[in-house]
Short mmCIF file of C-alpha atoms and ligand atoms in Angstrom, two decimals:
data_model
loop_
_atom_site.label_atom_id
_atom_site.label_comp_id
_atom_site.label_asym_id
_atom_site.label_seq_id
_atom_site.Cartn_x
_atom_site.Cartn_y
_atom_site.Cartn_z
CA MET A 264 74.50 -5.88 -46.25
CA ALA A 265 75.16 -6.22 -49.93
CA TYR A 266 72.20 -8.45 -50.72
CA LEU A 267 69.48 -6.98 -48.48
CA HIS A 268 67.75 -3.61 -48.41
CA THR A 269 68.60 -1.93 -45.11
CA LEU A 270 67.70 1.26 -43.25
CA ASP A 271 70.79 2.93 -44.73
CA GLU A 272 68.87 3.28 -48.00
CA VAL A 273 65.71 5.02 -46.84
CA ASP A 274 64.71 8.49 -45.67
CA VAL A 275 62.03 7.84 -43.06
CA LYS A 276 61.35 11.43 -42.01
CA ASP A 277 57.61 12.01 -41.48
CA LYS A 278 56.86 8.62 -43.03
CA ARG A 279 54.59 5.99 -41.49
CA ILE A 280 56.75 2.95 -40.90
CA LEU A 281 55.13 -0.42 -40.39
CA LEU A 282 57.79 -2.15 -38.28
CA ARG A 283 57.33 -5.91 -37.83
CA VAL A 284 58.90 -6.98 -34.55
CA ASP A 285 58.92 -10.06 -32.34
CA LEU A 286 56.99 -9.40 -29.14
CA ASN A 287 56.07 -13.01 -28.54
CA LEU A 288 57.59 -12.79 -25.06
CA PRO A 289 57.54 -15.34 -22.27
CA MET A 290 55.09 -14.28 -19.53
CA GLU A 291 54.75 -15.22 -15.88
CA ASN A 292 51.77 -14.07 -13.80
CA GLY A 293 50.81 -11.48 -16.39
CA ARG A 294 54.30 -9.95 -16.57
CA VAL A 295 57.10 -10.27 -19.10
CA SER A 296 59.61 -12.74 -17.63
CA ASP A 297 62.36 -12.29 -20.23
CA ALA A 298 62.62 -9.06 -22.21
CA THR A 299 65.54 -10.05 -24.45
CA ARG A 300 63.38 -9.70 -27.56
CA ILE A 301 62.42 -6.14 -26.58
CA GLU A 302 66.09 -5.28 -26.02
CA ARG A 303 66.95 -6.58 -29.49
CA ILE A 304 64.47 -4.29 -31.28
CA LEU A 305 65.26 -1.11 -29.33
CA PRO A 306 68.03 0.08 -31.71
CA THR A 307 65.69 -0.05 -34.72
CA ILE A 308 62.80 1.69 -32.95
CA GLN A 309 65.09 4.38 -31.56
CA GLU A 310 66.84 4.97 -34.88
CA LEU A 311 63.56 5.31 -36.80
CA SER A 312 62.10 7.58 -34.14
CA LYS A 313 65.20 9.77 -33.98
CA LYS A 314 65.14 10.14 -37.76
CA GLY A 315 61.60 11.49 -37.51
CA GLY A 316 59.65 8.46 -38.64
CA LYS A 317 56.23 7.51 -37.26
CA VAL A 318 56.91 4.06 -35.85
CA ILE A 319 53.99 1.61 -36.00
CA LEU A 320 54.76 -1.76 -34.44
CA LEU A 321 53.20 -4.91 -35.85
CA ALA A 322 53.60 -8.21 -34.02
CA HIS A 323 51.92 -11.49 -33.15
CA PHE A 324 51.46 -13.07 -29.75
CA GLY A 325 50.66 -16.72 -29.07
CA ARG A 326 48.52 -18.81 -31.40
CA PRO A 327 45.01 -17.30 -31.36
CA LYS A 328 44.33 -18.68 -34.87
CA GLY A 329 42.13 -15.83 -36.03
CA ARG A 330 40.22 -15.37 -32.75
CA ARG A 331 40.33 -12.33 -30.46
CA LEU A 332 41.62 -13.87 -27.23
CA GLU A 333 42.23 -11.63 -24.23
CA GLU A 334 45.15 -13.80 -23.10
CA ASP A 335 46.87 -13.20 -26.44
CA SER A 336 46.44 -9.42 -26.43
CA LEU A 337 49.59 -7.39 -27.02
CA ARG A 338 48.21 -4.85 -24.54
CA GLN A 339 49.88 -6.90 -21.78
CA ILE A 340 53.29 -6.22 -23.37
CA LEU A 341 52.74 -2.43 -23.40
CA PRO A 342 54.09 -1.65 -19.88
CA ALA A 343 57.37 -3.53 -20.53
CA LEU A 344 57.74 -1.94 -23.97
CA GLU A 345 57.21 1.56 -22.57
CA GLN A 346 59.62 0.88 -19.74
CA TYR A 347 62.43 -0.27 -22.07
CA LEU A 348 61.78 2.51 -24.58
CA ASN A 349 61.40 5.04 -21.79
CA ARG A 350 58.50 6.68 -23.60
CA THR A 351 54.75 6.44 -24.10
CA VAL A 352 53.53 4.02 -26.74
CA THR A 353 50.00 4.44 -28.13
CA PHE A 354 48.00 1.22 -28.42
CA ALA A 355 45.38 0.37 -31.06
CA ASP A 356 42.83 -2.37 -30.37
CA ASP A 357 43.18 -3.76 -33.86
CA CYS A 358 45.95 -3.94 -36.45
CA VAL A 359 43.57 -2.93 -39.28
CA GLY A 360 40.34 -0.95 -39.60
CA ARG A 361 39.22 2.19 -37.85
CA SER A 362 41.04 1.84 -34.50
CA ALA A 363 44.39 1.29 -36.24
CA ALA A 364 43.75 4.19 -38.65
CA THR A 365 42.76 6.55 -35.83
CA VAL A 366 45.95 5.83 -33.89
CA VAL A 367 48.17 6.05 -36.95
CA ASP A 368 46.55 9.27 -38.23
CA THR A 369 47.18 11.08 -34.96
CA LEU A 370 50.76 9.80 -34.56
CA GLN A 371 53.40 12.56 -34.72
CA SER A 372 56.83 12.15 -36.27
CA GLY A 373 59.15 10.39 -33.83
CA GLU A 374 56.28 8.77 -31.89
CA VAL A 375 55.65 5.06 -31.44
CA ALA A 376 52.42 3.04 -31.65
CA LEU A 377 51.70 -0.64 -31.12
CA LEU A 378 48.88 -2.33 -33.04
CA GLU A 379 47.03 -5.35 -31.63
CA ASN A 380 48.05 -8.95 -32.40
CA THR A 381 48.12 -9.56 -36.16
CA ARG A 382 47.06 -13.19 -35.56
CA PHE A 383 43.64 -12.06 -34.30
CA HIS A 384 42.90 -12.18 -38.05
CA LYS A 385 43.15 -15.58 -39.70
CA GLU A 386 44.13 -13.81 -42.92
CA GLU A 387 47.50 -12.99 -41.31
CA GLU A 388 48.68 -16.61 -41.46
CA GLU A 389 47.00 -17.09 -44.85
CA ASN A 390 49.09 -14.21 -46.25
CA ASP A 391 45.81 -12.94 -47.67
CA ALA A 392 46.10 -10.21 -50.33
CA SER A 393 43.19 -8.05 -49.12
CA PHE A 394 44.38 -8.24 -45.51
CA ILE A 395 47.87 -7.20 -46.67
CA ALA A 396 46.26 -4.25 -48.46
CA GLU A 397 44.40 -3.30 -45.25
CA LEU A 398 47.63 -3.39 -43.24
CA ALA A 399 49.48 -1.44 -45.94
CA LYS A 400 46.95 1.45 -45.72
CA ASN A 401 48.66 2.52 -42.49
CA GLY A 402 52.21 2.56 -43.85
CA ASP A 403 54.49 4.21 -46.38
CA VAL A 404 57.41 1.90 -45.65
CA PHE A 405 57.74 -1.65 -44.30
CA VAL A 406 60.63 -2.63 -42.05
CA ASN A 407 61.06 -6.21 -40.88
CA ASP A 408 63.02 -6.68 -37.66
CA ALA A 409 61.64 -10.08 -36.74
CA PHE A 410 64.10 -12.72 -37.96
CA SER A 411 62.46 -15.20 -35.58
CA ALA A 412 59.20 -14.98 -37.56
CA ALA A 413 60.87 -14.87 -40.99
CA HIS A 414 60.39 -18.61 -41.63
CA ARG A 415 56.66 -17.90 -41.94
CA ALA A 416 55.22 -16.40 -45.12
CA HIS A 417 52.52 -14.43 -43.31
CA ALA A 418 50.96 -11.07 -44.22
CA SER A 419 53.04 -9.07 -41.74
CA THR A 420 56.27 -11.06 -42.19
CA GLU A 421 56.34 -11.48 -45.96
CA GLY A 422 53.27 -10.17 -47.77
CA LEU A 423 53.80 -6.51 -46.82
CA ALA A 424 57.30 -6.57 -48.33
CA HIS A 425 55.74 -6.98 -51.77
CA VAL A 426 53.39 -4.00 -51.57
CA LEU A 427 55.50 -1.41 -49.72
CA PRO A 428 59.18 -0.42 -50.04
CA ALA A 429 60.75 -2.99 -47.69
CA TYR A 430 63.91 -2.95 -45.56
CA ALA A 431 65.61 -5.11 -42.94
CA GLY A 432 65.70 -3.61 -39.44
CA ARG A 433 68.93 -3.46 -37.45
CA SER A 434 68.19 -6.57 -35.41
CA MET A 435 67.36 -8.59 -38.54
CA GLN A 436 70.53 -7.24 -40.14
CA ALA A 437 72.72 -8.14 -37.14
CA GLU A 438 71.20 -11.61 -36.96
CA LEU A 439 71.82 -12.34 -40.64
CA GLU A 440 75.35 -10.96 -40.52
CA ALA A 441 76.16 -13.22 -37.57
CA LEU A 442 74.54 -16.29 -39.10
CA ASN A 443 76.11 -15.81 -42.52
CA GLU A 444 79.50 -15.42 -40.96
CA ALA A 445 78.98 -18.79 -39.30
CA LEU A 446 77.91 -20.91 -42.24
CA LEU A 447 78.06 -19.00 -45.54
CA ASN A 448 81.61 -17.69 -45.34
CA PRO A 449 83.01 -18.91 -42.05
CA GLN A 450 86.55 -19.13 -40.78
CA ARG A 451 87.48 -22.84 -40.76
CA PRO A 452 87.56 -25.29 -39.16
CA VAL A 453 83.87 -25.07 -38.31
CA ILE A 454 82.38 -27.19 -35.54
CA ALA A 455 78.64 -27.66 -35.09
CA ILE A 456 77.09 -28.97 -31.90
CA VAL A 457 73.61 -30.39 -32.29
CA GLY A 458 71.99 -31.68 -29.13
CA GLY A 459 68.52 -31.88 -27.71
CA ALA A 460 65.91 -34.53 -27.44
CA LYS A 461 65.13 -36.05 -30.81
CA VAL A 462 66.79 -36.75 -34.15
CA SER A 463 63.41 -36.62 -35.89
CA THR A 464 63.09 -32.85 -35.39
CA LYS A 465 66.62 -32.15 -36.63
CA LEU A 466 67.15 -34.48 -39.57
CA ASP A 467 67.32 -31.86 -42.34
CA LEU A 468 69.62 -29.78 -40.23
CA LEU A 469 72.11 -32.64 -39.76
CA GLY A 470 72.06 -33.32 -43.51
CA ASN A 471 72.96 -29.69 -44.22
CA LEU A 472 75.59 -29.39 -41.48
CA VAL A 473 77.65 -32.38 -42.60
CA ARG A 474 78.21 -30.50 -45.87
CA LYS A 475 79.11 -27.20 -44.20
CA THR A 476 81.24 -28.17 -41.21
CA GLN A 477 84.43 -30.08 -40.47
CA TYR A 478 83.21 -31.45 -37.11
CA LEU A 479 79.66 -32.32 -36.10
CA VAL A 480 79.09 -33.14 -32.45
CA ILE A 481 75.87 -35.06 -31.89
CA ALA A 482 74.74 -34.76 -28.30
CA GLY A 483 71.76 -35.10 -25.96
CA GLY A 484 69.05 -37.69 -26.48
CA MET A 485 69.83 -37.64 -30.21
CA ALA A 486 73.21 -39.21 -29.61
CA ASN A 487 71.48 -42.33 -28.22
CA THR A 488 69.83 -42.95 -31.57
CA PHE A 489 73.21 -42.73 -33.30
CA LEU A 490 74.95 -44.95 -30.74
CA SER A 491 72.16 -47.51 -30.95
CA ALA A 492 72.36 -47.48 -34.76
CA GLN A 493 76.01 -48.51 -34.35
CA GLY A 494 75.07 -51.46 -32.15
CA VAL A 495 75.47 -49.82 -28.71
CA ASN A 496 72.93 -50.83 -26.07
CA VAL A 497 71.42 -47.61 -24.65
CA GLY A 498 69.19 -49.30 -22.06
CA LYS A 499 66.08 -47.29 -21.19
CA SER A 500 67.40 -44.05 -22.66
CA LEU A 501 65.39 -41.82 -24.97
CA CYS A 502 66.09 -43.38 -28.37
CA GLU A 503 64.33 -43.34 -31.74
CA TYR A 504 65.07 -46.94 -32.80
CA GLU A 505 63.10 -46.58 -36.02
CA LEU A 506 65.55 -43.92 -37.16
CA ALA A 507 68.58 -46.23 -37.11
CA PRO A 508 68.79 -46.35 -40.94
CA THR A 509 68.52 -42.56 -41.08
CA ALA A 510 71.28 -42.16 -38.51
CA ARG A 511 73.52 -44.51 -40.52
CA ASP A 512 72.73 -42.48 -43.62
CA VAL A 513 73.85 -39.25 -41.86
CA LEU A 514 77.07 -41.00 -40.80
CA ALA A 515 77.73 -42.12 -44.40
CA LYS A 516 77.03 -38.62 -45.75
CA ALA A 517 79.41 -37.16 -43.20
CA THR A 518 82.19 -39.52 -44.25
CA ALA A 519 81.61 -38.65 -47.90
CA ALA A 520 81.72 -34.91 -47.08
CA ASN A 521 84.83 -35.22 -44.92
CA CYS A 522 82.96 -34.13 -41.82
CA LYS A 523 83.99 -35.89 -38.62
CA ILE A 524 81.04 -36.96 -36.45
CA ILE A 525 81.71 -36.84 -32.71
CA LEU A 526 79.58 -39.05 -30.48
CA PRO A 527 79.83 -39.53 -26.68
CA ILE A 528 82.45 -42.00 -25.46
CA ASP A 529 81.24 -41.95 -21.87
CA VAL A 530 77.91 -40.94 -20.37
CA VAL A 531 76.14 -40.15 -17.09
CA VAL A 532 73.47 -42.74 -16.36
CA THR A 533 70.67 -42.92 -13.82
CA LYS A 534 67.63 -45.07 -13.12
CA LYS A 535 65.25 -42.12 -12.61
CA PHE A 536 64.45 -39.11 -14.78
CA GLU A 537 64.58 -36.58 -11.98
CA ALA A 538 66.83 -33.90 -10.47
CA HIS A 539 69.53 -35.22 -8.11
CA ALA A 540 68.74 -38.86 -8.88
CA PRO A 541 71.74 -41.09 -8.01
CA SER A 542 73.95 -41.36 -11.09
CA SER A 543 77.20 -42.84 -12.33
CA ILE A 544 79.63 -42.38 -15.20
CA VAL A 545 80.11 -45.30 -17.58
CA SER A 546 81.68 -45.78 -20.97
CA VAL A 547 79.08 -46.18 -23.71
CA ASP A 548 79.70 -49.93 -24.00
CA LYS A 549 78.80 -50.43 -20.31
CA ILE A 550 75.26 -49.01 -20.25
CA ASP A 551 72.95 -51.33 -18.26
CA ALA A 552 69.57 -52.50 -19.56
CA ASP A 553 67.76 -50.37 -16.92
CA ASP A 554 70.05 -47.31 -17.31
CA MET A 555 68.98 -43.97 -18.72
CA VAL A 556 71.61 -41.73 -20.31
CA LEU A 557 70.98 -38.14 -19.22
CA ASP A 558 74.31 -36.43 -19.89
CA VAL A 559 77.76 -36.87 -21.40
CA GLY A 560 80.70 -37.94 -19.21
CA PRO A 561 84.08 -36.25 -18.55
CA LYS A 562 85.91 -38.01 -21.40
CA SER A 563 83.28 -36.87 -23.88
CA ILE A 564 83.50 -33.33 -22.52
CA ALA A 565 87.30 -33.35 -22.84
CA GLN A 566 87.00 -34.71 -26.38
CA VAL A 567 84.77 -31.80 -27.47
CA GLU A 568 86.89 -29.25 -25.61
CA ALA A 569 90.03 -30.48 -27.39
CA ILE A 570 88.41 -30.09 -30.80
CA LEU A 571 87.06 -26.66 -29.89
CA GLN A 572 90.65 -25.52 -29.23
CA ASN A 573 91.43 -26.06 -32.92
CA CYS A 574 88.27 -24.57 -34.38
CA LYS A 575 87.61 -21.01 -35.52
CA THR A 576 83.81 -21.12 -35.73
CA LEU A 577 81.16 -22.81 -33.58
CA VAL A 578 77.46 -23.19 -34.34
CA TRP A 579 75.43 -24.62 -31.46
CA ASN A 580 71.86 -25.83 -31.12
CA GLY A 581 70.54 -28.09 -28.37
CA PRO A 582 71.87 -29.18 -24.96
CA PHE A 583 74.24 -32.10 -24.22
CA GLY A 584 71.90 -33.55 -21.64
CA ALA A 585 68.77 -33.04 -19.57
CA PHE A 586 70.15 -29.68 -18.44
CA GLU A 587 66.99 -28.72 -16.53
CA LEU A 588 67.72 -31.50 -14.03
CA PRO A 589 70.97 -31.05 -12.07
CA PRO A 590 73.48 -32.71 -12.07
CA PHE A 591 72.67 -33.62 -15.69
CA ASP A 592 73.49 -30.06 -16.75
CA GLN A 593 77.26 -30.50 -16.38
CA GLY A 594 78.17 -31.45 -19.96
CA THR A 595 76.28 -28.49 -21.42
CA LYS A 596 77.63 -26.15 -18.75
CA LEU A 597 81.32 -27.08 -18.97
CA ILE A 598 81.43 -27.11 -22.78
CA ALA A 599 79.51 -23.82 -22.94
CA GLN A 600 81.99 -22.27 -20.53
CA SER A 601 84.97 -23.51 -22.58
CA ALA A 602 83.45 -22.07 -25.75
CA ALA A 603 82.78 -18.79 -23.91
CA GLN A 604 86.41 -18.56 -22.80
CA LEU A 605 87.77 -19.28 -26.27
CA THR A 606 85.43 -16.60 -27.61
CA LEU A 607 86.60 -14.08 -25.02
CA ALA A 608 90.21 -14.89 -25.94
CA GLY A 609 89.40 -14.05 -29.57
CA LYS A 610 90.13 -17.61 -30.74
CA LEU A 611 86.59 -18.69 -31.58
CA ARG A 612 83.52 -17.16 -33.17
CA SER A 613 80.55 -18.73 -31.41
CA ILE A 614 76.96 -18.62 -32.60
CA ALA A 615 74.12 -20.34 -30.77
CA GLY A 616 70.37 -20.40 -31.16
CA GLY A 617 67.10 -22.15 -30.43
CA GLY A 618 64.91 -21.74 -27.34
CA ASP A 619 66.39 -24.42 -25.09
CA THR A 620 69.92 -23.59 -26.16
CA VAL A 621 69.61 -19.98 -25.06
CA ALA A 622 68.18 -21.11 -21.71
CA ALA A 623 70.97 -23.69 -21.28
CA LEU A 624 73.74 -21.21 -22.15
CA SER A 625 72.27 -18.57 -19.86
CA GLN A 626 72.06 -21.13 -17.06
CA ALA A 627 75.75 -21.91 -17.64
CA GLY A 628 76.55 -18.19 -17.42
CA ALA A 629 78.02 -18.38 -20.93
CA ALA A 630 75.45 -16.64 -23.16
CA GLU A 631 76.89 -13.14 -22.67
CA GLN A 632 80.33 -14.17 -23.89
CA PHE A 633 79.12 -15.91 -27.06
CA SER A 634 79.68 -13.90 -30.25
CA TYR A 635 75.99 -14.10 -31.09
CA VAL A 636 72.99 -15.76 -29.49
CA SER A 637 69.90 -15.95 -31.64
CA THR A 638 66.56 -15.69 -29.84
CA ALA A 639 64.87 -17.36 -32.80
CA GLY A 640 63.62 -20.93 -32.48
CA GLY A 641 62.05 -22.32 -35.66
CA ALA A 642 63.68 -19.71 -37.91
CA PHE A 643 67.14 -20.53 -36.53
CA LEU A 644 66.57 -24.25 -37.16
CA GLU A 645 65.32 -23.65 -40.70
CA TRP A 646 68.34 -21.47 -41.35
CA LEU A 647 70.57 -24.32 -40.08
CA GLU A 648 68.76 -26.58 -42.52
CA GLY A 649 69.99 -24.29 -45.29
CA ARG A 650 66.52 -23.11 -46.28
CA THR A 651 65.61 -19.74 -47.69
CA LEU A 652 63.40 -17.95 -45.18
CA PRO A 653 60.48 -16.24 -46.98
CA GLY A 654 60.58 -13.16 -44.73
CA VAL A 655 64.28 -12.67 -45.55
CA ALA A 656 63.96 -13.46 -49.26
CA ALA A 657 61.33 -10.70 -49.55
CA LEU A 658 63.92 -8.12 -48.41
CA GLU A 659 66.55 -9.16 -50.93
CA LYS A 660 67.71 -6.81 -53.65
P1 AMP B 30 65.44 -29.73 -28.19
O1 AMP B 30 64.19 -28.91 -27.99
O2 AMP B 30 65.31 -30.75 -29.25
O3 AMP B 30 66.67 -28.86 -28.33
O4 AMP B 30 65.61 -30.58 -26.88
C1 AMP B 30 65.90 -30.03 -25.64
C2 AMP B 30 65.51 -31.02 -24.60
O5 AMP B 30 66.27 -32.19 -24.76
C3 AMP B 30 65.76 -30.54 -23.19
O6 AMP B 30 64.53 -30.44 -22.54
C4 AMP B 30 66.61 -31.64 -22.57
O7 AMP B 30 66.21 -31.98 -21.26
C5 AMP B 30 66.37 -32.80 -23.49
N1 AMP B 30 67.46 -33.79 -23.46
C6 AMP B 30 68.75 -33.58 -23.75
N2 AMP B 30 69.47 -34.70 -23.56
C7 AMP B 30 68.59 -35.66 -23.14
C8 AMP B 30 68.72 -37.03 -22.80
N3 AMP B 30 69.91 -37.65 -22.85
N4 AMP B 30 67.61 -37.68 -22.43
C9 AMP B 30 66.42 -37.06 -22.39
N5 AMP B 30 66.24 -35.76 -22.70
C10 AMP B 30 67.31 -35.08 -23.08
#
């Protein structure tokens, strides 16, 4: 990467490497229920270990806000980490102080250690200078492989990069390469799909995307706000009526930027927000006063699929409907599968991200075929908004 320091530039042999990773994993009954984030960091850990570095993992878990909470201990991640790495990982009860120093001082070249949750110290989120200095005592080099935490200027995501030689890990590098290829220098036409529940959480993102893309598909509950702003009755659907002027503003900006906004032309409506509730397909001008829109209809799906055929790049965040409740998962599923096929055929570069999006694409069996699926939530959204992420900026040349 021309603009970032990467592992290609550093000799890590016998050095203590503070490696910031994302181990904020979903848990069920005390066990890791999805280890994707571990899989993503394996190449960096293995490379550093193979090159003879002493690998010291730093990570946060949950939101303990400076308290030592047993339920937020990284110790519970240790078995899964050891299993995926296929090696023993030494654990330190604290990320600073004597227990961290003892573990780090006895670590041999090539070995791996995990330090306890950085957020057990409130100074982590405050990006406190003396806490950064305490962390830095255990490292010669800082490597950041946690893109998903890079939108936070915390001690272990940003501060350390200013006091130690700092490099992007392989997962961070891959993520940025994929994302930059999608919006910084993409193959055109570019289509963005933005779905999900609310416009209010994605306003800045829409403003940025109308300037960067040729087609912007607005889907999910958000589409109701846009339809309503254009005088369509959306019945009892999720709709942010107070945002009508904002929605009209986005539409005007899109016209000015030559970006075509695609809204649903038909929808799936129901009277109850529950799985398998009786439903029907209506055009958007036929939504009843007691109807709830929970998905897009077949004409809307065909409309998006036709545009996809002519596009070279797709950026996707947010589902087309209430995908957790079948049959309201169909729009998301069918469009995801079309995008997956175009990607497999080499006609489309497809990038998706955001928590619900990953779940929706996996449910559709399409995530594997996408060119890149980001596991980041907030960081992916901030990147879509066109913001500079502090954790990334700190690694720039
Ligand atoms: P977000 O986190 O903003 O990406 O929103 C994802 C959520 O939006 C999912 O839980 C979906 O069930 C929900 N959603 C999508 N479309 C609709 C809709 N038409 N009505 C209500 N919820 C929706």
